[in-house]
Amino acid sequence: MMKEPTMEEVLELVDFQRNVHGKLYVLDVKGSVVGEVWGSVHGDVHGSVWGDVEDIVQGTIGGRQWEFVETPKEKAIRLIREGKGEEAIKLLEESRDDND
């Protein structure tokens, strides 16, 4: 069983701050997060993200503006769900021709 960390050990890893309503939040993380973040990250990530981001990403990744890219398969599925089957078939045929 893991021994509970001391306050000094915690403060070596994390800086805290209280908002105007007195709620405590993490201001800075000085190491890696292993596990999940249940909430938002406002600020910069100076490292890698391994796993899924299940919400909005705004800003840059590796110095380039982040942009969502829909794959041909994802676009075809979306078009079918929107009742645009003919467009989906055309898209899939074009993407197949590009891969030949």
PDB file of N, CA and C in Angstrom:
ATOM      1  N   MET A   1       0.841  -1.183   0.000  1.00  0.00           N
ATOM      2  CA  MET A   1       0.000   0.000   0.000  1.00  0.00           C
ATOM      3  C   MET A   1       0.887   1.248   0.000  1.00  0.00           C
ATOM      4  N   MET A   2       0.488   2.241  -0.798  1.00  0.00           N
ATOM      5  CA  MET A   2       1.288   3.455  -0.909  1.00  0.00           C
ATOM      6  C   MET A   2       1.098   4.363   0.311  1.00  0.00           C
ATOM      7  N   LYS A   3       2.214   4.899   0.770  1.00  0.00           N
ATOM      8  CA  LYS A   3       2.184   5.857   1.869  1.00  0.00           C
ATOM      9  C   LYS A   3       1.641   7.187   1.346  1.00  0.00           C
ATOM     10  N   GLU A   4       0.774   7.836   2.077  1.00  0.00           N
ATOM     11  CA  GLU A   4       0.216   9.128   1.676  1.00  0.00           C
ATOM     12  C   GLU A   4       1.343  10.154   1.511  1.00  0.00           C
ATOM     13  N   PRO A   5       1.297  10.959   0.431  1.00  0.00           N
ATOM     14  CA  PRO A   5       2.354  11.967   0.236  1.00  0.00           C
ATOM     15  C   PRO A   5       2.236  13.097   1.258  1.00  0.00           C
ATOM     16  N   THR A   6       3.366  13.663   1.564  1.00  0.00           N
ATOM     17  CA  THR A   6       3.367  14.827   2.458  1.00  0.00           C
ATOM     18  C   THR A   6       2.989  16.062   1.638  1.00  0.00           C
ATOM     19  N   MET A   7       2.618  17.133   2.319  1.00  0.00           N
ATOM     20  CA  MET A   7       2.282  18.381   1.633  1.00  0.00           C
ATOM     21  C   MET A   7       3.489  18.907   0.861  1.00  0.00           C
ATOM     22  N   GLU A   8       4.676  18.727   1.387  1.00  0.00           N
ATOM     23  CA  GLU A   8       5.883  19.166   0.687  1.00  0.00           C
ATOM     24  C   GLU A   8       6.057  18.397  -0.622  1.00  0.00           C
ATOM     25  N   GLU A   9       5.794  17.081  -0.610  1.00  0.00           N
ATOM     26  CA  GLU A   9       5.898  16.267  -1.823  1.00  0.00           C
ATOM     27  C   GLU A   9       4.857  16.686  -2.854  1.00  0.00           C
ATOM     28  N   VAL A  10       3.659  16.973  -2.396  1.00  0.00           N
ATOM     29  CA  VAL A  10       2.592  17.411  -3.301  1.00  0.00           C
ATOM     30  C   VAL A  10       2.972  18.739  -3.946  1.00  0.00           C
ATOM     31  N   LEU A  11       3.490  19.668  -3.164  1.00  0.00           N
ATOM     32  CA  LEU A  11       3.832  20.989  -3.687  1.00  0.00           C
ATOM     33  C   LEU A  11       5.054  20.961  -4.618  1.00  0.00           C
ATOM     34  N   GLU A  12       5.825  19.869  -4.573  1.00  0.00           N
ATOM     35  CA  GLU A  12       6.908  19.700  -5.552  1.00  0.00           C
ATOM     36  C   GLU A  12       6.342  19.360  -6.923  1.00  0.00           C
ATOM     37  N   LEU A  13       5.123  18.830  -6.979  1.00  0.00           N
ATOM     38  CA  LEU A  13       4.495  18.399  -8.228  1.00  0.00           C
ATOM     39  C   LEU A  13       3.448  19.361  -8.767  1.00  0.00           C
ATOM     40  N   VAL A  14       2.746  20.072  -7.873  1.00  0.00           N
ATOM     41  CA  VAL A  14       1.568  20.831  -8.286  1.00  0.00           C
ATOM     42  C   VAL A  14       1.505  22.168  -7.560  1.00  0.00           C
ATOM     43  N   ASP A  15       1.133  23.223  -8.297  1.00  0.00           N
ATOM     44  CA  ASP A  15       0.803  24.514  -7.695  1.00  0.00           C
ATOM     45  C   ASP A  15      -0.709  24.669  -7.707  1.00  0.00           C
ATOM     46  N   PHE A  16      -1.264  25.165  -6.616  1.00  0.00           N
ATOM     47  CA  PHE A  16      -2.703  25.350  -6.498  1.00  0.00           C
ATOM     48  C   PHE A  16      -3.038  26.828  -6.418  1.00  0.00           C
ATOM     49  N   GLN A  17      -4.304  27.138  -6.699  1.00  0.00           N
ATOM     50  CA  GLN A  17      -4.796  28.500  -6.530  1.00  0.00           C
ATOM     51  C   GLN A  17      -6.301  28.412  -6.272  1.00  0.00           C
ATOM     52  N   ARG A  18      -6.863  29.405  -5.635  1.00  0.00           N
ATOM     53  CA  ARG A  18      -8.319  29.449  -5.420  1.00  0.00           C
ATOM     54  C   ARG A  18      -8.922  30.488  -6.353  1.00  0.00           C
ATOM     55  N   ASN A  19     -10.113  30.161  -6.890  1.00  0.00           N
ATOM     56  CA  ASN A  19     -10.789  31.142  -7.739  1.00  0.00           C
ATOM     57  C   ASN A  19     -11.550  32.127  -6.853  1.00  0.00           C
ATOM     58  N   VAL A  20     -12.291  33.046  -7.467  1.00  0.00           N
ATOM     59  CA  VAL A  20     -12.984  34.091  -6.705  1.00  0.00           C
ATOM     60  C   VAL A  20     -14.064  33.529  -5.782  1.00  0.00           C
ATOM     61  N   HIS A  21     -14.515  32.305  -6.047  1.00  0.00           N
ATOM     62  CA  HIS A  21     -15.529  31.667  -5.215  1.00  0.00           C
ATOM     63  C   HIS A  21     -14.904  30.788  -4.133  1.00  0.00           C
ATOM     64  N   GLY A  22     -13.579  30.781  -4.069  1.00  0.00           N
ATOM     65  CA  GLY A  22     -12.890  30.009  -3.054  1.00  0.00           C
ATOM     66  C   GLY A  22     -12.632  28.561  -3.416  1.00  0.00           C
ATOM     67  N   LYS A  23     -13.017  28.169  -4.642  1.00  0.00           N
ATOM     68  CA  LYS A  23     -12.800  26.782  -5.056  1.00  0.00           C
ATOM     69  C   LYS A  23     -11.336  26.586  -5.446  1.00  0.00           C
ATOM     70  N   LEU A  24     -10.753  25.516  -4.951  1.00  0.00           N
ATOM     71  CA  LEU A  24      -9.355  25.199  -5.217  1.00  0.00           C
ATOM     72  C   LEU A  24      -9.207  24.537  -6.580  1.00  0.00           C
ATOM     73  N   TYR A  25      -8.214  24.956  -7.338  1.00  0.00           N
ATOM     74  CA  TYR A  25      -7.908  24.300  -8.604  1.00  0.00           C
ATOM     75  C   TYR A  25      -6.407  24.230  -8.795  1.00  0.00           C
ATOM     76  N   VAL A  26      -5.986  23.350  -9.712  1.00  0.00           N
ATOM     77  CA  VAL A  26      -4.568  23.162  -9.996  1.00  0.00           C
ATOM     78  C   VAL A  26      -4.122  24.272 -10.946  1.00  0.00           C
ATOM     79  N   LEU A  27      -3.093  24.987 -10.575  1.00  0.00           N
ATOM     80  CA  LEU A  27      -2.565  26.069 -11.396  1.00  0.00           C
ATOM     81  C   LEU A  27      -1.493  25.543 -12.350  1.00  0.00           C
ATOM     82  N   ASP A  28      -0.573  24.747 -11.858  1.00  0.00           N
ATOM     83  CA  ASP A  28       0.499  24.183 -12.671  1.00  0.00           C
ATOM     84  C   ASP A  28       0.799  22.765 -12.221  1.00  0.00           C
ATOM     85  N   VAL A  29       1.119  21.908 -13.188  1.00  0.00           N
ATOM     86  CA  VAL A  29       1.591  20.555 -12.899  1.00  0.00           C
ATOM     87  C   VAL A  29       3.059  20.529 -13.296  1.00  0.00           C
ATOM     88  N   LYS A  30       3.916  20.124 -12.370  1.00  0.00           N
ATOM     89  CA  LYS A  30       5.364  20.170 -12.599  1.00  0.00           C
ATOM     90  C   LYS A  30       5.934  18.822 -12.989  1.00  0.00           C
ATOM     91  N   GLY A  31       5.086  17.905 -13.388  1.00  0.00           N
ATOM     92  CA  GLY A  31       5.530  16.578 -13.782  1.00  0.00           C
ATOM     93  C   GLY A  31       4.540  15.997 -14.767  1.00  0.00           C
ATOM     94  N   SER A  32       4.497  14.704 -14.881  1.00  0.00           N
ATOM     95  CA  SER A  32       3.598  14.031 -15.805  1.00  0.00           C
ATOM     96  C   SER A  32       2.306  13.629 -15.100  1.00  0.00           C
ATOM     97  N   VAL A  33       1.235  13.576 -15.878  1.00  0.00           N
ATOM     98  CA  VAL A  33      -0.035  13.072 -15.384  1.00  0.00           C
ATOM     99  C   VAL A  33      -0.194  11.676 -15.959  1.00  0.00           C
ATOM    100  N   VAL A  34      -0.305  10.695 -15.088  1.00  0.00           N
ATOM    101  CA  VAL A  34      -0.541   9.317 -15.513  1.00  0.00           C
ATOM    102  C   VAL A  34      -1.953   8.985 -15.078  1.00  0.00           C
ATOM    103  N   GLY A  35      -2.833   8.895 -16.032  1.00  0.00           N
ATOM    104  CA  GLY A  35      -4.236   8.671 -15.722  1.00  0.00           C
ATOM    105  C   GLY A  35      -5.088   9.626 -16.529  1.00  0.00           C
ATOM    106  N   GLU A  36      -6.211  10.000 -15.984  1.00  0.00           N
ATOM    107  CA  GLU A  36      -7.164  10.818 -16.709  1.00  0.00           C
ATOM    108  C   GLU A  36      -7.285  12.192 -16.079  1.00  0.00           C
ATOM    109  N   VAL A  37      -7.625  13.173 -16.898  1.00  0.00           N
ATOM    110  CA  VAL A  37      -7.926  14.520 -16.429  1.00  0.00           C
ATOM    111  C   VAL A  37      -9.427  14.698 -16.591  1.00  0.00           C
ATOM    112  N   TRP A  38     -10.130  14.849 -15.485  1.00  0.00           N
ATOM    113  CA  TRP A  38     -11.572  15.060 -15.525  1.00  0.00           C
ATOM    114  C   TRP A  38     -11.808  16.549 -15.356  1.00  0.00           C
ATOM    115  N   GLY A  39     -11.781  17.254 -16.437  1.00  0.00           N
ATOM    116  CA  GLY A  39     -11.944  18.695 -16.429  1.00  0.00           C
ATOM    117  C   GLY A  39     -11.190  19.271 -17.603  1.00  0.00           C
ATOM    118  N   SER A  40     -11.048  20.541 -17.623  1.00  0.00           N
ATOM    119  CA  SER A  40     -10.402  21.222 -18.738  1.00  0.00           C
ATOM    120  C   SER A  40      -8.961  21.541 -18.409  1.00  0.00           C
ATOM    121  N   VAL A  41      -8.149  21.633 -19.451  1.00  0.00           N
ATOM    122  CA  VAL A  41      -6.779  22.094 -19.317  1.00  0.00           C
ATOM    123  C   VAL A  41      -6.714  23.441 -20.025  1.00  0.00           C
ATOM    124  N   HIS A  42      -6.490  24.490 -19.261  1.00  0.00           N
ATOM    125  CA  HIS A  42      -6.332  25.825 -19.830  1.00  0.00           C
ATOM    126  C   HIS A  42      -4.866  26.192 -19.683  1.00  0.00           C
ATOM    127  N   GLY A  43      -4.209  26.392 -20.787  1.00  0.00           N
ATOM    128  CA  GLY A  43      -2.791  26.697 -20.742  1.00  0.00           C
ATOM    129  C   GLY A  43      -2.038  25.795 -21.692  1.00  0.00           C
ATOM    130  N   ASP A  44      -0.784  25.646 -21.473  1.00  0.00           N
ATOM    131  CA  ASP A  44       0.086  24.928 -22.388  1.00  0.00           C
ATOM    132  C   ASP A  44       0.439  23.548 -21.847  1.00  0.00           C
ATOM    133  N   VAL A  45       0.607  22.608 -22.774  1.00  0.00           N
ATOM    134  CA  VAL A  45       1.129  21.289 -22.446  1.00  0.00           C
ATOM    135  C   VAL A  45       2.525  21.226 -23.049  1.00  0.00           C
ATOM    136  N   HIS A  46       3.544  21.148 -22.207  1.00  0.00           N
ATOM    137  CA  HIS A  46       4.929  21.084 -22.671  1.00  0.00           C
ATOM    138  C   HIS A  46       5.379  19.631 -22.628  1.00  0.00           C
ATOM    139  N   GLY A  47       4.777  18.842 -23.461  1.00  0.00           N
ATOM    140  CA  GLY A  47       5.075  17.423 -23.502  1.00  0.00           C
ATOM    141  C   GLY A  47       4.101  16.747 -24.441  1.00  0.00           C
ATOM    142  N   SER A  48       3.979  15.470 -24.321  1.00  0.00           N
ATOM    143  CA  SER A  48       3.126  14.692 -25.212  1.00  0.00           C
ATOM    144  C   SER A  48       1.815  14.350 -24.542  1.00  0.00           C
ATOM    145  N   VAL A  49       0.794  14.134 -25.364  1.00  0.00           N
ATOM    146  CA  VAL A  49      -0.489  13.649 -24.887  1.00  0.00           C
ATOM    147  C   VAL A  49      -0.683  12.267 -25.493  1.00  0.00           C
ATOM    148  N   TRP A  50      -0.800  11.265 -24.649  1.00  0.00           N
ATOM    149  CA  TRP A  50      -1.031   9.884 -25.094  1.00  0.00           C
ATOM    150  C   TRP A  50      -2.435   9.519 -24.671  1.00  0.00           C
ATOM    151  N   GLY A  51      -3.292   9.251 -25.614  1.00  0.00           N
ATOM    152  CA  GLY A  51      -4.667   8.881 -25.294  1.00  0.00           C
ATOM    153  C   GLY A  51      -5.640   9.726 -26.073  1.00  0.00           C
ATOM    154  N   ASP A  52      -6.867   9.741 -25.642  1.00  0.00           N
ATOM    155  CA  ASP A  52      -7.938  10.412 -26.356  1.00  0.00           C
ATOM    156  C   ASP A  52      -8.266  11.746 -25.714  1.00  0.00           C
ATOM    157  N   VAL A  53      -8.582  12.714 -26.546  1.00  0.00           N
ATOM    158  CA  VAL A  53      -9.136  13.984 -26.094  1.00  0.00           C
ATOM    159  C   VAL A  53     -10.602  13.945 -26.492  1.00  0.00           C
ATOM    160  N   GLU A  54     -11.495  13.961 -25.523  1.00  0.00           N
ATOM    161  CA  GLU A  54     -12.909  13.774 -25.811  1.00  0.00           C
ATOM    162  C   GLU A  54     -13.675  15.083 -25.861  1.00  0.00           C
ATOM    163  N   ASP A  55     -13.010  16.182 -26.108  1.00  0.00           N
ATOM    164  CA  ASP A  55     -13.695  17.469 -26.190  1.00  0.00           C
ATOM    165  C   ASP A  55     -12.940  18.356 -27.169  1.00  0.00           C
ATOM    166  N   ILE A  56     -13.000  19.619 -26.990  1.00  0.00           N
ATOM    167  CA  ILE A  56     -12.459  20.597 -27.925  1.00  0.00           C
ATOM    168  C   ILE A  56     -10.955  20.778 -27.701  1.00  0.00           C
ATOM    169  N   VAL A  57     -10.209  20.901 -28.793  1.00  0.00           N
ATOM    170  CA  VAL A  57      -8.803  21.269 -28.738  1.00  0.00           C
ATOM    171  C   VAL A  57      -8.676  22.622 -29.434  1.00  0.00           C
ATOM    172  N   GLN A  58      -8.112  23.593 -28.740  1.00  0.00           N
ATOM    173  CA  GLN A  58      -7.871  24.904 -29.331  1.00  0.00           C
ATOM    174  C   GLN A  58      -6.426  25.269 -29.117  1.00  0.00           C
ATOM    175  N   GLY A  59      -5.808  25.845 -30.128  1.00  0.00           N
ATOM    176  CA  GLY A  59      -4.423  26.264 -30.002  1.00  0.00           C
ATOM    177  C   GLY A  59      -3.542  25.556 -31.008  1.00  0.00           C
ATOM    178  N   THR A  60      -2.304  25.364 -30.645  1.00  0.00           N
ATOM    179  CA  THR A  60      -1.348  24.760 -31.563  1.00  0.00           C
ATOM    180  C   THR A  60      -0.836  23.441 -31.002  1.00  0.00           C
ATOM    181  N   ILE A  61      -0.433  22.563 -31.911  1.00  0.00           N
ATOM    182  CA  ILE A  61       0.221  21.312 -31.555  1.00  0.00           C
ATOM    183  C   ILE A  61       1.524  21.282 -32.329  1.00  0.00           C
ATOM    184  N   GLY A  62       2.621  21.182 -31.631  1.00  0.00           N
ATOM    185  CA  GLY A  62       3.930  21.192 -32.285  1.00  0.00           C
ATOM    186  C   GLY A  62       4.170  22.467 -33.076  1.00  0.00           C
ATOM    187  N   GLY A  63       3.607  23.588 -32.605  1.00  0.00           N
ATOM    188  CA  GLY A  63       3.815  24.873 -33.261  1.00  0.00           C
ATOM    189  C   GLY A  63       2.873  25.131 -34.428  1.00  0.00           C
ATOM    190  N   ARG A  64       2.025  24.168 -34.776  1.00  0.00           N
ATOM    191  CA  ARG A  64       1.080  24.352 -35.884  1.00  0.00           C
ATOM    192  C   ARG A  64      -0.338  24.424 -35.336  1.00  0.00           C
ATOM    193  N   GLN A  65      -1.157  25.258 -35.941  1.00  0.00           N
ATOM    194  CA  GLN A  65      -2.541  25.393 -35.509  1.00  0.00           C
ATOM    195  C   GLN A  65      -3.258  24.050 -35.606  1.00  0.00           C
ATOM    196  N   TRP A  66      -3.955  23.644 -34.545  1.00  0.00           N
ATOM    197  CA  TRP A  66      -4.664  22.381 -34.540  1.00  0.00           C
ATOM    198  C   TRP A  66      -5.875  22.488 -35.445  1.00  0.00           C
ATOM    199  N   GLU A  67      -6.140  21.427 -36.205  1.00  0.00           N
ATOM    200  CA  GLU A  67      -7.292  21.394 -37.097  1.00  0.00           C
ATOM    201  C   GLU A  67      -7.836  19.973 -37.152  1.00  0.00           C
ATOM    202  N   PHE A  68      -9.152  19.828 -37.011  1.00  0.00           N
ATOM    203  CA  PHE A  68      -9.780  18.523 -37.098  1.00  0.00           C
ATOM    204  C   PHE A  68      -9.775  18.082 -38.555  1.00  0.00           C
ATOM    205  N   VAL A  69      -9.367  16.856 -38.812  1.00  0.00           N
ATOM    206  CA  VAL A  69      -9.350  16.298 -40.162  1.00  0.00           C
ATOM    207  C   VAL A  69     -10.259  15.076 -40.176  1.00  0.00           C
ATOM    208  N   GLU A  70     -11.239  15.111 -41.053  1.00  0.00           N
ATOM    209  CA  GLU A  70     -12.176  14.011 -41.183  1.00  0.00           C
ATOM    210  C   GLU A  70     -11.661  13.056 -42.259  1.00  0.00           C
ATOM    211  N   THR A  71     -11.491  11.792 -41.922  1.00  0.00           N
ATOM    212  CA  THR A  71     -11.013  10.805 -42.891  1.00  0.00           C
ATOM    213  C   THR A  71     -12.133  10.524 -43.898  1.00  0.00           C
ATOM    214  N   PRO A  72     -11.785   9.986 -45.084  1.00  0.00           N
ATOM    215  CA  PRO A  72     -12.831   9.647 -46.046  1.00  0.00           C
ATOM    216  C   PRO A  72     -13.880   8.692 -45.465  1.00  0.00           C
ATOM    217  N   LYS A  73     -13.444   7.729 -44.668  1.00  0.00           N
ATOM    218  CA  LYS A  73     -14.387   6.783 -44.060  1.00  0.00           C
ATOM    219  C   LYS A  73     -15.329   7.501 -43.100  1.00  0.00           C
ATOM    220  N   GLU A  74     -14.773   8.379 -42.244  1.00  0.00           N
ATOM    221  CA  GLU A  74     -15.603   9.129 -41.298  1.00  0.00           C
ATOM    222  C   GLU A  74     -16.595  10.026 -42.039  1.00  0.00           C
ATOM    223  N   LYS A  75     -16.112  10.656 -43.118  1.00  0.00           N
ATOM    224  CA  LYS A  75     -16.989  11.532 -43.895  1.00  0.00           C
ATOM    225  C   LYS A  75     -18.098  10.727 -44.560  1.00  0.00           C
ATOM    226  N   ALA A  76     -17.775   9.546 -45.102  1.00  0.00           N
ATOM    227  CA  ALA A  76     -18.784   8.702 -45.734  1.00  0.00           C
ATOM    228  C   ALA A  76     -19.847   8.279 -44.725  1.00  0.00           C
ATOM    229  N   ILE A  77     -19.428   7.891 -43.533  1.00  0.00           N
ATOM    230  CA  ILE A  77     -20.379   7.501 -42.492  1.00  0.00           C
ATOM    231  C   ILE A  77     -21.288   8.670 -42.137  1.00  0.00           C
ATOM    232  N   ARG A  78     -20.688   9.853 -42.000  1.00  0.00           N
ATOM    233  CA  ARG A  78     -21.489  11.049 -41.688  1.00  0.00           C
ATOM    234  C   ARG A  78     -22.488  11.334 -42.801  1.00  0.00           C
ATOM    235  N   LEU A  79     -22.048  11.258 -44.059  1.00  0.00           N
ATOM    236  CA  LEU A  79     -22.946  11.515 -45.180  1.00  0.00           C
ATOM    237  C   LEU A  79     -24.099  10.524 -45.222  1.00  0.00           C
ATOM    238  N   ILE A  80     -23.814   9.251 -44.962  1.00  0.00           N
ATOM    239  CA  ILE A  80     -24.877   8.237 -44.937  1.00  0.00           C
ATOM    240  C   ILE A  80     -25.888   8.558 -43.849  1.00  0.00           C
ATOM    241  N   ARG A  81     -25.398   8.934 -42.676  1.00  0.00           N
ATOM    242  CA  ARG A  81     -26.293   9.281 -41.567  1.00  0.00           C
ATOM    243  C   ARG A  81     -27.138  10.513 -41.882  1.00  0.00           C
ATOM    244  N   GLU A  82     -26.586  11.403 -42.716  1.00  0.00           N
ATOM    245  CA  GLU A  82     -27.318  12.605 -43.120  1.00  0.00           C
ATOM    246  C   GLU A  82     -28.245  12.344 -44.307  1.00  0.00           C
ATOM    247  N   GLY A  83     -28.315  11.084 -44.748  1.00  0.00           N
ATOM    248  CA  GLY A  83     -29.185  10.736 -45.865  1.00  0.00           C
ATOM    249  C   GLY A  83     -28.601  11.093 -47.221  1.00  0.00           C
ATOM    250  N   LYS A  84     -27.290  11.211 -47.304  1.00  0.00           N
ATOM    251  CA  LYS A  84     -26.607  11.577 -48.549  1.00  0.00           C
ATOM    252  C   LYS A  84     -25.770  10.400 -49.039  1.00  0.00           C
ATOM    253  N   GLY A  85     -26.437   9.263 -49.236  1.00  0.00           N
ATOM    254  CA  GLY A  85     -25.760   8.030 -49.622  1.00  0.00           C
ATOM    255  C   GLY A  85     -25.022   8.120 -50.942  1.00  0.00           C
ATOM    256  N   GLU A  86     -25.600   8.817 -51.919  1.00  0.00           N
ATOM    257  CA  GLU A  86     -24.943   8.943 -53.229  1.00  0.00           C
ATOM    258  C   GLU A  86     -23.602   9.665 -53.098  1.00  0.00           C
ATOM    259  N   GLU A  87     -23.582  10.738 -52.307  1.00  0.00           N
ATOM    260  CA  GLU A  87     -22.321  11.460 -52.080  1.00  0.00           C
ATOM    261  C   GLU A  87     -21.305  10.564 -51.384  1.00  0.00           C
ATOM    262  N   ALA A  88     -21.772   9.754 -50.439  1.00  0.00           N
ATOM    263  CA  ALA A  88     -20.884   8.847 -49.706  1.00  0.00           C
ATOM    264  C   ALA A  88     -20.265   7.824 -50.646  1.00  0.00           C
ATOM    265  N   ILE A  89     -21.074   7.256 -51.539  1.00  0.00           N
ATOM    266  CA  ILE A  89     -20.566   6.264 -52.494  1.00  0.00           C
ATOM    267  C   ILE A  89     -19.516   6.903 -53.395  1.00  0.00           C
ATOM    268  N   LYS A  90     -19.800   8.100 -53.891  1.00  0.00           N
ATOM    269  CA  LYS A  90     -18.854   8.805 -54.764  1.00  0.00           C
ATOM    270  C   LYS A  90     -17.532   9.060 -54.031  1.00  0.00           C
ATOM    271  N   LEU A  91     -17.614   9.508 -52.785  1.00  0.00           N
ATOM    272  CA  LEU A  91     -16.419   9.775 -51.978  1.00  0.00           C
ATOM    273  C   LEU A  91     -15.597   8.506 -51.798  1.00  0.00           C
ATOM    274  N   LEU A  92     -16.251   7.398 -51.449  1.00  0.00           N
ATOM    275  CA  LEU A  92     -15.532   6.143 -51.240  1.00  0.00           C
ATOM    276  C   LEU A  92     -14.893   5.640 -52.531  1.00  0.00           C
ATOM    277  N   GLU A  93     -15.585   5.813 -53.659  1.00  0.00           N
ATOM    278  CA  GLU A  93     -15.002   5.406 -54.942  1.00  0.00           C
ATOM    279  C   GLU A  93     -13.779   6.247 -55.277  1.00  0.00           C
ATOM    280  N   GLU A  94     -13.853   7.560 -55.019  1.00  0.00           N
ATOM    281  CA  GLU A  94     -12.710   8.448 -55.279  1.00  0.00           C
ATOM    282  C   GLU A  94     -11.525   8.098 -54.392  1.00  0.00           C
ATOM    283  N   SER A  95     -11.796   7.817 -53.120  1.00  0.00           N
ATOM    284  CA  SER A  95     -10.695   7.503 -52.205  1.00  0.00           C
ATOM    285  C   SER A  95     -10.075   6.152 -52.563  1.00  0.00           C
ATOM    286  N   ARG A  96     -10.868   5.210 -53.072  1.00  0.00           N
ATOM    287  CA  ARG A  96     -10.341   3.924 -53.516  1.00  0.00           C
ATOM    288  C   ARG A  96      -9.461   4.122 -54.746  1.00  0.00           C
ATOM    289  N   ASP A  97      -9.900   4.980 -55.681  1.00  0.00           N
ATOM    290  CA  ASP A  97      -9.103   5.254 -56.889  1.00  0.00           C
ATOM    291  C   ASP A  97      -7.776   5.916 -56.540  1.00  0.00           C
ATOM    292  N   ASP A  98      -7.784   6.783 -55.507  1.00  0.00           N
ATOM    293  CA  ASP A  98      -6.549   7.477 -55.072  1.00  0.00           C
ATOM    294  C   ASP A  98      -5.545   6.498 -54.485  1.00  0.00           C
ATOM    295  N   ASN A  99      -6.034   5.403 -53.889  1.00  0.00           N
ATOM    296  CA  ASN A  99      -5.146   4.422 -53.256  1.00  0.00           C
ATOM    297  C   ASN A  99      -4.630   3.385 -54.231  1.00  0.00           C
ATOM    298  N   ASP A 100      -5.172   3.334 -55.460  1.00  0.00           N
ATOM    299  CA  ASP A 100      -4.709   2.351 -56.444  1.00  0.00           C
ATOM    300  C   ASP A 100      -3.399   2.741 -57.076  1.00  0.00           C
TER     301      ASP A 100
END
